[in-house]
CSV table of C-alpha atoms in Angstrom, one decimal:
chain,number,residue,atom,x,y,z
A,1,UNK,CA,-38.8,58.9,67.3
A,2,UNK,CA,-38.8,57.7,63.8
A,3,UNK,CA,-36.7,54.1,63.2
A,4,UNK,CA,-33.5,54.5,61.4
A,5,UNK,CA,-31.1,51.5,60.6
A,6,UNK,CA,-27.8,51.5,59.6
A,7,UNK,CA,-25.5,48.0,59.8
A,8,UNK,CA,-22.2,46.6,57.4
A,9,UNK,CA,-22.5,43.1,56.8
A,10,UNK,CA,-19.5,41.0,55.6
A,11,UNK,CA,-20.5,37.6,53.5
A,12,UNK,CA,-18.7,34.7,52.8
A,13,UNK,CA,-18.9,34.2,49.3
A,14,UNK,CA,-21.4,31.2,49.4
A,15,UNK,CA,-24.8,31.3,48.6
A,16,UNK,CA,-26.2,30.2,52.0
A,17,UNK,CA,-25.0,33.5,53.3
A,18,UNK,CA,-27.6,35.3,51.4
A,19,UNK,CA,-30.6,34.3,53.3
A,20,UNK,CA,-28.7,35.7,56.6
A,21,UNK,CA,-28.3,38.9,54.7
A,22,UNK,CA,-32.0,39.1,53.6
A,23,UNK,CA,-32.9,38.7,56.9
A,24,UNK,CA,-30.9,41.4,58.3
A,25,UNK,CA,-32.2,43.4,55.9
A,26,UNK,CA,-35.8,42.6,56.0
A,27,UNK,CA,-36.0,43.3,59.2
A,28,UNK,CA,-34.6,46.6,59.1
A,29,UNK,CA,-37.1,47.6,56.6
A,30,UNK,CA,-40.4,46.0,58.7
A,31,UNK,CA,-39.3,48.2,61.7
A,32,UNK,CA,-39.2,50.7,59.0
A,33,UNK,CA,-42.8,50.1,58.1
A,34,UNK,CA,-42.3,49.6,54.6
A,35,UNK,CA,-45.3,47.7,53.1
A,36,UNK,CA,-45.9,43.8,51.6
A,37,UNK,CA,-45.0,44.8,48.0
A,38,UNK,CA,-42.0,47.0,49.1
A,39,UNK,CA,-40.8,43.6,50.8
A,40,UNK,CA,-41.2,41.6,48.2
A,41,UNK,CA,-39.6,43.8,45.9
A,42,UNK,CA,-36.5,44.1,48.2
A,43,UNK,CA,-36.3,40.7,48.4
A,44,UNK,CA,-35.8,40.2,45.0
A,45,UNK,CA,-33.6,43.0,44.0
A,46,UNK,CA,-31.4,41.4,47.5
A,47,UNK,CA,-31.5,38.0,46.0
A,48,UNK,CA,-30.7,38.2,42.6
A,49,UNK,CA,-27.8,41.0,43.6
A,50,UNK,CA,-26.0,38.9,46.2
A,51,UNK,CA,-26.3,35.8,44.2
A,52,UNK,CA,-24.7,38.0,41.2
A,53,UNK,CA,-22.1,39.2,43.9
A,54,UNK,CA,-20.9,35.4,44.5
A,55,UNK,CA,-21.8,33.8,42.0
A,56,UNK,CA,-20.2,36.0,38.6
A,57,UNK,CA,-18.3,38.8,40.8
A,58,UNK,CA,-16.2,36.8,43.6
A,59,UNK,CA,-16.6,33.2,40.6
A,60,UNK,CA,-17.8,31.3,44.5
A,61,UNK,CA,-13.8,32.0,45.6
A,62,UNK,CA,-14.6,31.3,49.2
A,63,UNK,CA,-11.4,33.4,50.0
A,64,UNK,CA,-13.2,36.3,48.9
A,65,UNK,CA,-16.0,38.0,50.7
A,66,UNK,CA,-18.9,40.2,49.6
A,67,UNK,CA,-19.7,43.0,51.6
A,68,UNK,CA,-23.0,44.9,52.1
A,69,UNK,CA,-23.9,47.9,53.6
A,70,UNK,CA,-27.5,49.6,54.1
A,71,UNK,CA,-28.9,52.2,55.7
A,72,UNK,CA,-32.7,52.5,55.9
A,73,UNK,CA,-35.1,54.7,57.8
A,74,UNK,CA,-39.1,55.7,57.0
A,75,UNK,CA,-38.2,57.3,53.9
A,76,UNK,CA,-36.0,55.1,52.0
A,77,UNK,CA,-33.3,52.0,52.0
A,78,UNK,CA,-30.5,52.6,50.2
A,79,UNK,CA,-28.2,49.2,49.8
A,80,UNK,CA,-24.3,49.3,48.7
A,81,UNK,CA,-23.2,45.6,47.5
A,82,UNK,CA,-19.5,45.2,46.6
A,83,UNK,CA,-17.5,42.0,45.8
A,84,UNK,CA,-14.1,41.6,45.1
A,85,UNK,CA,-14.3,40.6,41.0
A,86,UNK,CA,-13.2,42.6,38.1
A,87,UNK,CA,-16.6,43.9,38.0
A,88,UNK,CA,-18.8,44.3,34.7
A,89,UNK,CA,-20.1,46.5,32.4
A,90,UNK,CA,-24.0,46.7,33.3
A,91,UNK,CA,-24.8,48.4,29.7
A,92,UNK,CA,-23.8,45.2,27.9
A,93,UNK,CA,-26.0,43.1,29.4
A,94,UNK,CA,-28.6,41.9,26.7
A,95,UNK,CA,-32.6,42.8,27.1
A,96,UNK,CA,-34.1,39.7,28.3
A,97,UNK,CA,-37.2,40.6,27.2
A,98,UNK,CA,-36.3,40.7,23.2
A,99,UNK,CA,-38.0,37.5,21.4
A,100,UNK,CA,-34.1,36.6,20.5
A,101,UNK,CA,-34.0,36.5,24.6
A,102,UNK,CA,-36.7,35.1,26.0
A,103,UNK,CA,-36.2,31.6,26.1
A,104,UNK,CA,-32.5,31.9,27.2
A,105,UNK,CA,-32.8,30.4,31.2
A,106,UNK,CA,-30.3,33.4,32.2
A,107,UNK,CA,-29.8,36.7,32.3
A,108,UNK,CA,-32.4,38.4,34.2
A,109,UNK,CA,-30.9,39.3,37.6
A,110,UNK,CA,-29.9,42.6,36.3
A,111,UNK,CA,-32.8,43.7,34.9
A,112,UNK,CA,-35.4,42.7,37.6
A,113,UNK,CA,-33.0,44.8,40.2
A,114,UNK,CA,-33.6,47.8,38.0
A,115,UNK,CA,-37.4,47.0,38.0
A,116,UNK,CA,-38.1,47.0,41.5
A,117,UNK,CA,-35.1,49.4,43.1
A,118,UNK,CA,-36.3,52.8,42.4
A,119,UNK,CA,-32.7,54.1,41.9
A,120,UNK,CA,-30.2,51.6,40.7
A,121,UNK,CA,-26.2,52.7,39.8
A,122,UNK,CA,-22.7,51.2,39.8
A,123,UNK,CA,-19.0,52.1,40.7
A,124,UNK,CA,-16.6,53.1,37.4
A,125,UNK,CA,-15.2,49.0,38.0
A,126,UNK,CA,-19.1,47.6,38.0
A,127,UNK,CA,-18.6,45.3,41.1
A,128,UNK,CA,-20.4,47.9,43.8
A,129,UNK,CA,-24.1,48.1,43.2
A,130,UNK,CA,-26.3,50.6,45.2
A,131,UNK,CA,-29.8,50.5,45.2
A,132,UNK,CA,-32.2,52.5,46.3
A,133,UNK,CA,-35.9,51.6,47.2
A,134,UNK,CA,-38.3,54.5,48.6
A,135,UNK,CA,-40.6,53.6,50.6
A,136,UNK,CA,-44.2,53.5,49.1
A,137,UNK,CA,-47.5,54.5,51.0
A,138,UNK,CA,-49.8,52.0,52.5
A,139,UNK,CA,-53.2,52.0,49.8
A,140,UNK,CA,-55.0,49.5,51.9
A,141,UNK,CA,-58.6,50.9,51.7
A,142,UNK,CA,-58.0,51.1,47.7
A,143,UNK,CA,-58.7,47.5,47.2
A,144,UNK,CA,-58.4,45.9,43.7
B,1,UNK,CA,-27.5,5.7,52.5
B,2,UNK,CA,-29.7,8.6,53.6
B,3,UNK,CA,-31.8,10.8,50.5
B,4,UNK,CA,-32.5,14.3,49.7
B,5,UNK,CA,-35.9,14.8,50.5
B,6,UNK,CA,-38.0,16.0,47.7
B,7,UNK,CA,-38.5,19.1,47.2
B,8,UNK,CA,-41.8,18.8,45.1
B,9,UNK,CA,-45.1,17.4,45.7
B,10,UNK,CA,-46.0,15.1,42.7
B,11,UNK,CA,-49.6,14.4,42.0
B,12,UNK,CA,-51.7,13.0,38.6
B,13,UNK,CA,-54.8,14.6,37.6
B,14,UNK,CA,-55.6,12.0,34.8
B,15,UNK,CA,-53.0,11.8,32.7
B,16,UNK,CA,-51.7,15.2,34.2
B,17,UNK,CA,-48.9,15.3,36.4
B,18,UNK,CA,-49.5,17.8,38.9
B,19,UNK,CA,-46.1,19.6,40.8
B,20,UNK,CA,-46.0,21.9,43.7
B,21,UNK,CA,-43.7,23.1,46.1
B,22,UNK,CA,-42.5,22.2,49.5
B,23,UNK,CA,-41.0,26.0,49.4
B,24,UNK,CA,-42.5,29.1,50.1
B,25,UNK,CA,-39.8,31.1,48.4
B,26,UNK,CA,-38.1,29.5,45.7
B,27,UNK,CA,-35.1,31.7,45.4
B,28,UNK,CA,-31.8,29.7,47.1
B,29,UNK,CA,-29.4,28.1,44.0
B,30,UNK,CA,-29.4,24.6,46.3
B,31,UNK,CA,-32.5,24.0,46.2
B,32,UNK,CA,-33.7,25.3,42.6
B,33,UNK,CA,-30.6,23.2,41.6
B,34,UNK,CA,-32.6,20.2,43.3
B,35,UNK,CA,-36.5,21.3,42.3
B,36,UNK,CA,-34.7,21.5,38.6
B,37,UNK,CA,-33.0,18.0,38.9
B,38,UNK,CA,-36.3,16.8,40.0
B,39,UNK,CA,-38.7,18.8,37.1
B,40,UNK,CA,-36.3,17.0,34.3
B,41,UNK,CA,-36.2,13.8,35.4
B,42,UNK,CA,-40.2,13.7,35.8
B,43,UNK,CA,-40.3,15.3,32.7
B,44,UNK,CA,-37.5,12.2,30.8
B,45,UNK,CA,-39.6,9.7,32.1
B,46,UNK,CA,-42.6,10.5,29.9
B,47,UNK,CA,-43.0,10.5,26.1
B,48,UNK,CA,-45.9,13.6,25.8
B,49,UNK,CA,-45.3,14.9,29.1
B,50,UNK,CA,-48.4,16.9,30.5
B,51,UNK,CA,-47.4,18.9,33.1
B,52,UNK,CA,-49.0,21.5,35.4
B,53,UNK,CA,-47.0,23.6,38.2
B,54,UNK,CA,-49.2,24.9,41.0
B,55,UNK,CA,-47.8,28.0,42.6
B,56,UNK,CA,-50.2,28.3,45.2
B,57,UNK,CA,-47.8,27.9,48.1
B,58,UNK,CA,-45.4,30.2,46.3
B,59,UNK,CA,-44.4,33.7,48.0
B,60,UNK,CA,-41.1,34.4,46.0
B,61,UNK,CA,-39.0,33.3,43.2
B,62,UNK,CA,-35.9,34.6,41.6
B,63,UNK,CA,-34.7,34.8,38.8
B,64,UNK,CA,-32.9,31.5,38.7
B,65,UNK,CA,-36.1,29.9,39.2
B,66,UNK,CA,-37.5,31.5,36.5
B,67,UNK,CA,-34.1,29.8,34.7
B,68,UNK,CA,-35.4,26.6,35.8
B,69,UNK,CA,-38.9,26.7,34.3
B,70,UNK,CA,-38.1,28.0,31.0
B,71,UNK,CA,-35.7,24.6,30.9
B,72,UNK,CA,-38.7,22.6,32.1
B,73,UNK,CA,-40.6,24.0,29.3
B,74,UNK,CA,-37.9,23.9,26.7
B,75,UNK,CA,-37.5,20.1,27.7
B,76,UNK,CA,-41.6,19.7,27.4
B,77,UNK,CA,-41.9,20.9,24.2
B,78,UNK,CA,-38.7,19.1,22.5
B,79,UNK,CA,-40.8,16.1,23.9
B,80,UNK,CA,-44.0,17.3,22.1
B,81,UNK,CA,-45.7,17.8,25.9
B,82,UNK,CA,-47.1,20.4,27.7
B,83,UNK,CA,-46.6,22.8,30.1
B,84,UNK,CA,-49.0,25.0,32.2
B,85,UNK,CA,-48.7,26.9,35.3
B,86,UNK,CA,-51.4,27.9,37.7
B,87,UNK,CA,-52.3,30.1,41.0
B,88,UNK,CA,-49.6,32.3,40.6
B,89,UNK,CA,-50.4,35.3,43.4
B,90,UNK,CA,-50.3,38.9,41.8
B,91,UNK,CA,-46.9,39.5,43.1
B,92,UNK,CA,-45.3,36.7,41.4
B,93,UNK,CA,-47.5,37.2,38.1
B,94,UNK,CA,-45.9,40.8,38.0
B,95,UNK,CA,-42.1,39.1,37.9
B,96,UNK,CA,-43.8,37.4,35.1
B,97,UNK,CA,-45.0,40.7,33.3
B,98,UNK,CA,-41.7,42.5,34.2
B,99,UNK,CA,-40.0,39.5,32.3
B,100,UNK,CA,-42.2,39.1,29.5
B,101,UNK,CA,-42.5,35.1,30.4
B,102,UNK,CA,-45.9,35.4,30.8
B,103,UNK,CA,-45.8,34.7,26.9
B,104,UNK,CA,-43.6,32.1,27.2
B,105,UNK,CA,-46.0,30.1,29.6
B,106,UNK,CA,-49.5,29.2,29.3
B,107,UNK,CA,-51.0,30.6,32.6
B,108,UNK,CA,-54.6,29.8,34.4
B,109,UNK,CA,-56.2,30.4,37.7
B,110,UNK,CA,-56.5,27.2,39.2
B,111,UNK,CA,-55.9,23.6,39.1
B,112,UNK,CA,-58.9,23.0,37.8
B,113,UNK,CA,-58.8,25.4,34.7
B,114,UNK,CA,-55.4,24.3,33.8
B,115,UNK,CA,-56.2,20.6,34.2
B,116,UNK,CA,-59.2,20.9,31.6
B,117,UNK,CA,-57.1,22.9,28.7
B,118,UNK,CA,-55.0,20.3,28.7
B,119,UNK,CA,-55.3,18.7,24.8
């Protein structure tokens, strides 16, 4: 029968919490066969969301919590993040790649999620992400 | 009074200073707050820092460590040095497409390439 994973995680809002997360999750998808770059890509879209989540959405307020729910199964994971901030407005933040941009040390979370997710949208208050990653299929005898 | 361990491994090729990783992913805020703590104050120490950053132990980054080189590099080159980064895997090299950074950096295959384009 094919795997299937669904599980609600609730995070302190500290960044240590993330790697529990990321494991969690990583392990849903590996039972879900996704491949190396599909993990790596997860990852990073998890990292940079969650870190976002604590960081500019719940401002560290230990009192608050992020909470993260996924389901995955051969097909795709698809990833709900919510914190408890005032959200934000994901159209206003700037193009890191412009040359005005480029040497500013912030600012790219946001647009490395919408890189590597293959489906990436926000709640009307902007602090509930979901992301969606299909899985992609193995191309090991393509070599490169 | 105990110490943070390091966090890099510090090496001179020459008159290059050669930094690597203890991490395989370098994506938690603690410890790119102590890698970054620990680029600059190599990087004060030195009038025309040379500096080369090896990723060959490297799996992952974010983008806060991304945050962290750029500030490494903005410091080199108010200090008239240089920076150079080398045997970044494919993966990590795309974050660096993605990004655009790979303009921002001077990039090279190995130590050893890096070391000798060094002015």
């Amino acid at each position: 029968m094919a795997a299937s994973y669904d599980q609600r995680l609730v995070l302190d809002s500290r960044l240590d919490e993330v790697s529990r997360a990321e494991k969690v999750v990583l392990e849903a998808v590996v039972a879900c066969n996704f491949s190396d770059t599909d993990q790596f890509a997860i990852k990073l879209a998890l990292e940079e969301a969650l870190a976002n989540a604590i960081k500019h959405g719940n401002e560290s307020d230990e009192g608050k919590h992020v909470t993260l729910e996924f389901h995955v199964d051969e097909r795709k994971l698809t990833i709900t993040i919510c914190d408890e901030g005032t959200g934000f407005d994901p159209q206003r933040v700037p193009d890191p790649t412009l040359d005005e941009n480029i040497e500013k040390p912030y600012g790219r979370g946001v647009w490395l999620i919408k890189t590597y997710m293959n489906e990436v949208s926000y709640n009307d208050q902007g602090n509930c992400l979901t992301m969606v990653k299909f899985r992609t299929h193995a191309t090991s005898s393509s070599g490169r | 009074m105990a110490e943070t361990e390091s966090r890099l491994v510090v090496h001179q090729e020459g008159d290059v200073t050669v930094i690597e990783f203890l991490d395989r992913n370098i994506l938690e805020e603690s410890s790119i707050q102590q890698i970054s703590d620990e680029m600059l104050e190599l990087i004060s120490k030195t009038d025309h820092p040379k500096l080369l950053i090896n990723f060959e132990n490297v799996d992952h980054l974010s983008s806060a460590a991304l945050g962290t080189l750029i500030r490494a590099n903005t410091k080199v080159t108010q200090k008239k040095g240089q920076l150079r980064l080398c045997n970044i895997s494919s993966q990590i090299y795309e974050v660096f497409v993605i990004t655009k950074l790979y303009k921002l950096f001077e990039i090279d295959k190995s130590v050893e390439e890096a070391v000798g384009k060094f002015k």
